[in-house]
Amino acid sequence: MDYAPSPFLTAFHNGMILGAIFMAAAGILVYLFHHLRVSTISDYHLKYNYINTKEIQNYKLVYYCFAVAGMLLINLYQMDKMKEVELWFYVRLFMGIAGGTLIGYVAYLILEYYYPTRLDKKLKKWRFMPRINPNNQNKMRLLSEEEEDVHLQEGMIAEENVFSIDYDVWIDEKTGDVLIEKYEGRLQALKCNSCGFYTMRIIREEVTKTPTTDEPGELVKNYQCIYCKSVRATSFNISTKETEDYKKEKFKFRRNKDVELVKIEIHSVSGEKKHFEFQNAELAQKFLSEFDYEKS
Ligand SMILES: [Zn+2]
């Protein structure tokens, strides 16, 4: 005995097919839009900000679309055998909801706890990618000495919710041009030393010592891991320097900043060899200018 399914079931199954196609397409579109957006931001700092604030959010949306598509697809299972609304229809409906929820929840867990580790690598790439001076195309160098100090959002020093910021100062060593980028520390997830995930986030910041014009202040950042809930507190110096101060400041460059050790090997005419080690190029230079083979 073969007869056509009830009009309701036909409409229901068609709706599921169209809905699944639509949701899958929506997920793919969100994914493509996200990457298109990232690739159109040419400024590394803005790219960093966009990825930092939007990537996990957008990926979640992508997977939620897929989860709904999955839920709808499950409702097509054995559709050819179903001729009218029967018990199996409701069982399948329930399985669809459970399946879709499972897909969504697994995606949520991955994006919330596992993915930040990969995101951190991506973010570091854009944060430390050498900046190019727009005036002359010179490669700029990041001042690392400034990194330990944090700054406060203007006027927030007396407030409860201080949000500290980091300044990255890039310098063109040939011309002295300075490029300053602000990073909000609270938006960044750090590595948790207990569980190893990049899920440590700032929950509270306190000014423990107010900075004066002569002395830097102190700020304590309280972190908590959203995964294992362990806590950590770290104190930072509050720099009183403002963006403009960095521009005014004349930076003294240590040449060969990345040099850790200078080794010198001196060969005499008689075939003798002598080895010397120095902590930096200046000391080595000074030594060479005073060097006398006979006396040493
Ligand atoms: Zn943890």
Short mmCIF file of C-alpha atoms and ligand atoms in Angstrom, two decimals:
data_model
loop_
_atom_site.label_atom_id
_atom_site.label_comp_id
_atom_site.label_asym_id
_atom_site.label_seq_id
_atom_site.Cartn_x
_atom_site.Cartn_y
_atom_site.Cartn_z
CA MET A 1 0.00 0.00 0.00
CA ASP A 2 1.62 3.19 -1.16
CA TYR A 3 0.13 6.60 -0.74
CA ALA A 4 1.42 10.16 -0.64
CA PRO A 5 2.42 11.77 2.66
CA SER A 6 -0.02 14.19 4.24
CA PRO A 7 0.14 17.81 2.98
CA PHE A 8 1.37 18.92 6.36
CA LEU A 9 4.31 16.48 6.28
CA THR A 10 5.24 17.48 2.73
CA ALA A 11 5.25 21.13 3.74
CA PHE A 12 7.16 20.31 6.93
CA HIS A 13 9.90 18.39 5.10
CA ASN A 14 10.24 21.03 2.41
CA GLY A 15 10.55 23.64 5.14
CA MET A 16 13.31 21.62 6.79
CA ILE A 17 15.25 21.31 3.51
CA LEU A 18 14.97 25.01 2.67
CA GLY A 19 15.74 26.01 6.25
CA ALA A 20 18.84 23.80 6.39
CA ILE A 21 20.15 25.20 3.11
CA PHE A 22 19.47 28.74 4.31
CA MET A 23 21.18 28.26 7.69
CA ALA A 24 24.22 26.53 6.18
CA ALA A 25 24.54 29.34 3.64
CA ALA A 26 24.18 31.95 6.39
CA GLY A 27 27.00 30.27 8.36
CA ILE A 28 29.27 30.23 5.34
CA LEU A 29 28.45 33.88 4.60
CA VAL A 30 29.26 34.99 8.15
CA TYR A 31 32.58 33.11 7.91
CA LEU A 32 33.44 34.67 4.55
CA PHE A 33 32.37 38.12 5.69
CA HIS A 34 34.60 37.86 8.75
CA HIS A 35 37.67 36.96 6.70
CA LEU A 36 36.92 39.53 4.06
CA ARG A 37 36.65 42.17 6.78
CA VAL A 38 39.97 41.08 8.35
CA SER A 39 41.74 41.16 5.01
CA THR A 40 40.46 44.64 4.15
CA ILE A 41 41.87 46.18 7.35
CA SER A 42 45.39 47.12 6.35
CA ASP A 43 46.43 48.75 9.62
CA TYR A 44 47.92 46.01 11.82
CA HIS A 45 46.72 47.60 15.04
CA LEU A 46 43.12 47.89 13.82
CA LYS A 47 43.32 44.38 12.42
CA TYR A 48 44.46 43.20 15.86
CA ASN A 49 41.55 44.97 17.55
CA TYR A 50 39.01 43.55 15.13
CA ILE A 51 40.27 39.98 15.47
CA ASN A 52 40.57 40.33 19.25
CA THR A 53 37.01 41.53 19.75
CA LYS A 54 35.15 39.85 16.88
CA GLU A 55 36.72 36.58 15.80
CA ILE A 56 35.39 34.28 18.53
CA GLN A 57 32.01 36.01 18.44
CA ASN A 58 31.71 35.56 14.67
CA TYR A 59 32.90 31.96 14.71
CA LYS A 60 30.30 31.16 17.36
CA LEU A 61 27.65 32.62 15.08
CA VAL A 62 28.93 30.45 12.21
CA TYR A 63 28.66 27.29 14.28
CA TYR A 64 25.26 28.20 15.70
CA CYS A 65 24.00 28.52 12.12
CA PHE A 66 25.43 25.08 11.36
CA ALA A 67 23.88 23.70 14.55
CA VAL A 68 20.42 24.89 13.46
CA ALA A 69 21.05 23.45 9.98
CA GLY A 70 21.97 20.14 11.66
CA MET A 71 18.81 20.23 13.74
CA LEU A 72 16.67 20.74 10.63
CA LEU A 73 18.48 17.99 8.70
CA ILE A 74 17.87 15.45 11.46
CA ASN A 75 14.15 16.11 10.96
CA LEU A 76 14.43 14.71 7.44
CA TYR A 77 15.58 11.30 8.61
CA GLN A 78 13.43 8.54 7.06
CA MET A 79 11.12 11.14 5.54
CA ASP A 80 10.25 8.83 2.65
CA LYS A 81 8.75 6.24 4.98
CA MET A 82 6.70 8.73 6.96
CA LYS A 83 3.24 9.26 5.54
CA GLU A 84 1.54 11.03 8.42
CA VAL A 85 2.32 12.55 11.78
CA GLU A 86 3.05 9.59 14.02
CA LEU A 87 5.08 8.90 17.16
CA TRP A 88 8.32 8.73 15.14
CA PHE A 89 7.70 12.31 14.02
CA TYR A 90 7.89 13.55 17.62
CA VAL A 91 10.84 11.32 18.53
CA ARG A 92 12.70 12.68 15.51
CA LEU A 93 11.75 16.25 16.45
CA PHE A 94 13.23 15.71 19.89
CA MET A 95 16.39 14.11 18.44
CA GLY A 96 16.79 17.08 16.13
CA ILE A 97 16.65 19.57 18.98
CA ALA A 98 19.08 17.45 21.06
CA GLY A 99 21.47 17.01 18.11
CA GLY A 100 21.46 20.70 17.21
CA THR A 101 22.05 21.68 20.83
CA LEU A 102 24.95 19.25 21.03
CA ILE A 103 26.63 20.68 17.92
CA GLY A 104 26.17 24.21 19.24
CA TYR A 105 27.45 23.34 22.70
CA VAL A 106 30.55 21.52 21.48
CA ALA A 107 31.37 24.45 19.21
CA TYR A 108 30.87 26.82 22.13
CA LEU A 109 33.27 24.84 24.34
CA ILE A 110 35.93 24.69 21.64
CA LEU A 111 35.70 28.41 20.89
CA GLU A 112 35.56 29.43 24.51
CA TYR A 113 38.42 27.32 25.90
CA TYR A 114 40.53 25.80 23.17
CA TYR A 115 40.46 28.41 20.44
CA PRO A 116 41.89 31.37 22.46
CA THR A 117 45.30 29.65 22.39
CA ARG A 118 45.33 29.79 18.61
CA LEU A 119 43.88 33.26 18.64
CA ASP A 120 46.71 34.45 20.87
CA LYS A 121 49.30 33.34 18.28
CA LYS A 122 47.40 35.13 15.57
CA LEU A 123 47.14 38.30 17.66
CA LYS A 124 50.84 38.29 18.55
CA LYS A 125 51.67 38.07 14.88
CA TRP A 126 49.81 41.31 14.13
CA ARG A 127 50.90 43.09 17.29
CA PHE A 128 54.62 42.52 16.69
CA MET A 129 54.70 42.65 12.89
CA PRO A 130 57.22 45.42 12.12
CA ARG A 131 55.43 48.70 11.41
CA ILE A 132 56.32 50.71 8.35
CA ASN A 133 56.79 54.45 8.68
CA PRO A 134 54.15 55.89 6.32
CA ASN A 135 56.36 58.92 5.57
CA ASN A 136 59.36 57.09 4.18
CA GLN A 137 58.61 53.35 4.21
CA ASN A 138 61.34 52.70 6.81
CA LYS A 139 60.93 49.72 9.08
CA MET A 140 60.18 50.79 12.65
CA ARG A 141 61.34 49.20 15.86
CA LEU A 142 59.22 48.46 18.93
CA LEU A 143 60.49 49.91 22.20
CA SER A 144 60.33 47.02 24.60
CA GLU A 145 61.43 48.90 27.70
CA GLU A 146 58.10 50.64 27.91
CA GLU A 147 56.11 47.44 28.05
CA GLU A 148 56.21 46.82 31.76
CA ASP A 149 54.40 50.05 32.52
CA VAL A 150 50.67 50.39 32.16
CA HIS A 151 48.64 53.55 31.66
CA LEU A 152 45.16 54.36 32.76
CA GLN A 153 42.22 55.45 30.70
CA GLU A 154 41.92 59.19 31.14
CA GLY A 155 40.28 60.31 34.33
CA MET A 156 39.84 56.81 35.67
CA ILE A 157 42.48 56.93 38.34
CA ALA A 158 40.09 57.51 41.24
CA GLU A 159 37.43 55.18 39.90
CA GLU A 160 36.61 51.63 40.83
CA ASN A 161 36.68 50.32 37.32
CA VAL A 162 40.04 51.50 36.14
CA PHE A 163 40.93 49.98 32.83
CA SER A 164 44.60 49.96 32.18
CA ILE A 165 46.07 50.21 28.74
CA ASP A 166 49.43 49.35 27.27
CA TYR A 167 51.25 51.61 24.88
CA ASP A 168 53.31 50.06 22.15
CA VAL A 169 55.81 52.66 21.01
CA TRP A 170 57.26 52.14 17.55
CA ILE A 171 60.19 54.22 16.48
CA ASP A 172 61.88 54.95 13.19
CA GLU A 173 65.52 54.96 14.23
CA LYS A 174 66.63 56.93 11.18
CA THR A 175 64.25 59.87 11.52
CA GLY A 176 63.02 59.61 15.12
CA ASP A 177 59.37 59.37 14.02
CA VAL A 178 57.19 57.79 16.67
CA LEU A 179 54.08 55.69 16.26
CA ILE A 180 52.02 54.93 19.36
CA GLU A 181 49.44 52.19 19.61
CA LYS A 182 47.12 51.70 22.56
CA TYR A 183 46.06 48.22 23.66
CA GLU A 184 43.40 47.62 26.24
CA GLY A 185 44.74 44.95 28.56
CA ARG A 186 41.35 43.82 29.77
CA LEU A 187 40.29 42.66 26.32
CA GLN A 188 43.13 40.21 26.07
CA ALA A 189 43.03 36.68 27.42
CA LEU A 190 46.28 35.42 28.92
CA LYS A 191 47.61 31.96 29.51
CA CYS A 192 46.45 30.34 32.73
CA ASN A 193 49.33 28.70 34.56
CA SER A 194 47.05 26.13 36.17
CA CYS A 195 45.21 24.67 33.21
CA GLY A 196 47.29 25.98 30.32
CA PHE A 197 44.39 27.47 28.37
CA TYR A 198 44.44 31.08 27.24
CA THR A 199 41.45 31.85 29.40
CA MET A 200 42.85 34.22 32.07
CA ARG A 201 40.93 37.44 32.04
CA ILE A 202 41.08 40.57 34.14
CA ILE A 203 38.23 40.68 36.62
CA ARG A 204 39.32 43.69 38.64
CA GLU A 205 41.99 46.37 38.66
CA GLU A 206 42.99 48.41 41.68
CA VAL A 207 45.25 51.40 42.00
CA THR A 208 47.35 50.58 45.06
CA LYS A 209 49.54 53.64 44.77
CA THR A 210 48.48 56.82 43.03
CA PRO A 211 51.13 58.10 40.65
CA THR A 212 52.60 61.56 41.20
CA THR A 213 54.57 63.69 38.80
CA ASP A 214 57.83 62.37 40.20
CA GLU A 215 56.97 58.81 41.00
CA PRO A 216 55.12 56.10 39.12
CA GLY A 217 52.10 54.58 40.83
CA GLU A 218 51.16 50.98 41.21
CA LEU A 219 48.24 49.04 39.81
CA VAL A 220 47.21 45.50 40.71
CA LYS A 221 45.45 43.47 38.07
CA ASN A 222 43.34 40.59 39.38
CA TYR A 223 42.86 37.80 36.88
CA GLN A 224 40.61 34.81 36.90
CA CYS A 225 40.60 31.84 34.57
CA ILE A 226 37.15 31.35 33.09
CA TYR A 227 37.87 27.63 32.69
CA CYS A 228 39.45 26.40 35.94
CA LYS A 229 38.57 29.47 38.02
CA SER A 230 42.07 29.89 39.44
CA VAL A 231 43.03 33.45 40.30
CA ARG A 232 46.20 35.51 39.97
CA ALA A 233 47.20 39.04 40.87
CA THR A 234 50.06 40.96 39.30
CA SER A 235 51.24 44.46 40.08
CA PHE A 236 52.33 46.91 37.43
CA ASN A 237 53.90 50.33 37.50
CA ILE A 238 51.61 53.08 36.35
CA SER A 239 53.48 55.33 34.03
CA THR A 240 52.66 59.01 34.19
CA LYS A 241 53.79 59.47 30.62
CA GLU A 242 51.07 60.30 28.17
CA THR A 243 50.93 59.73 24.47
CA GLU A 244 52.30 63.20 23.79
CA ASP A 245 55.29 62.62 26.10
CA TYR A 246 56.40 59.71 23.99
CA LYS A 247 56.36 61.92 20.94
CA LYS A 248 58.39 64.64 22.65
CA GLU A 249 60.90 62.32 24.20
CA LYS A 250 64.21 61.93 22.47
CA PHE A 251 64.93 58.26 22.47
CA LYS A 252 68.50 57.22 23.04
CA PHE A 253 69.19 54.12 21.10
CA ARG A 254 71.38 51.41 22.28
CA ARG A 255 72.91 50.22 19.08
CA ASN A 256 72.94 46.48 18.56
CA LYS A 257 70.17 46.15 21.10
CA ASP A 258 69.65 42.53 20.23
CA VAL A 259 73.33 41.65 20.76
CA GLU A 260 73.84 39.58 23.86
CA LEU A 261 77.49 38.73 23.57
CA VAL A 262 80.36 39.89 21.36
CA LYS A 263 83.18 37.42 20.84
CA ILE A 264 86.49 38.57 19.45
CA GLU A 265 89.16 36.26 18.18
CA ILE A 266 92.52 37.87 17.51
CA HIS A 267 95.17 36.15 15.41
CA SER A 268 98.74 37.41 15.73
CA VAL A 269 101.28 37.25 12.88
CA SER A 270 103.04 34.47 14.76
CA GLY A 271 99.88 32.35 14.53
CA GLU A 272 98.74 32.80 18.13
CA LYS A 273 95.01 33.14 18.84
CA LYS A 274 93.32 34.98 21.68
CA HIS A 275 89.63 35.03 22.58
CA PHE A 276 87.72 37.83 24.31
CA GLU A 277 84.07 38.17 25.22
CA PHE A 278 82.07 41.37 25.77
CA GLN A 279 78.55 42.17 26.79
CA ASN A 280 78.05 44.72 24.08
CA ALA A 281 79.60 46.22 21.00
CA GLU A 282 80.70 49.45 22.73
CA LEU A 283 82.83 47.60 25.25
CA ALA A 284 84.32 45.51 22.48
CA GLN A 285 85.08 48.64 20.47
CA LYS A 286 86.71 50.33 23.45
CA PHE A 287 88.81 47.25 24.03
CA LEU A 288 89.92 47.09 20.41
CA SER A 289 90.97 50.73 20.34
CA GLU A 290 93.21 50.16 23.34
CA PHE A 291 94.39 46.74 22.33
CA ASP A 292 98.09 46.03 22.13
CA TYR A 293 98.98 42.43 21.38
CA GLU A 294 102.38 42.47 23.12
CA LYS A 295 101.00 43.80 26.43
CA SER A 296 97.93 41.65 26.72
ZN ZN B 1 42.78 27.84 34.14
#
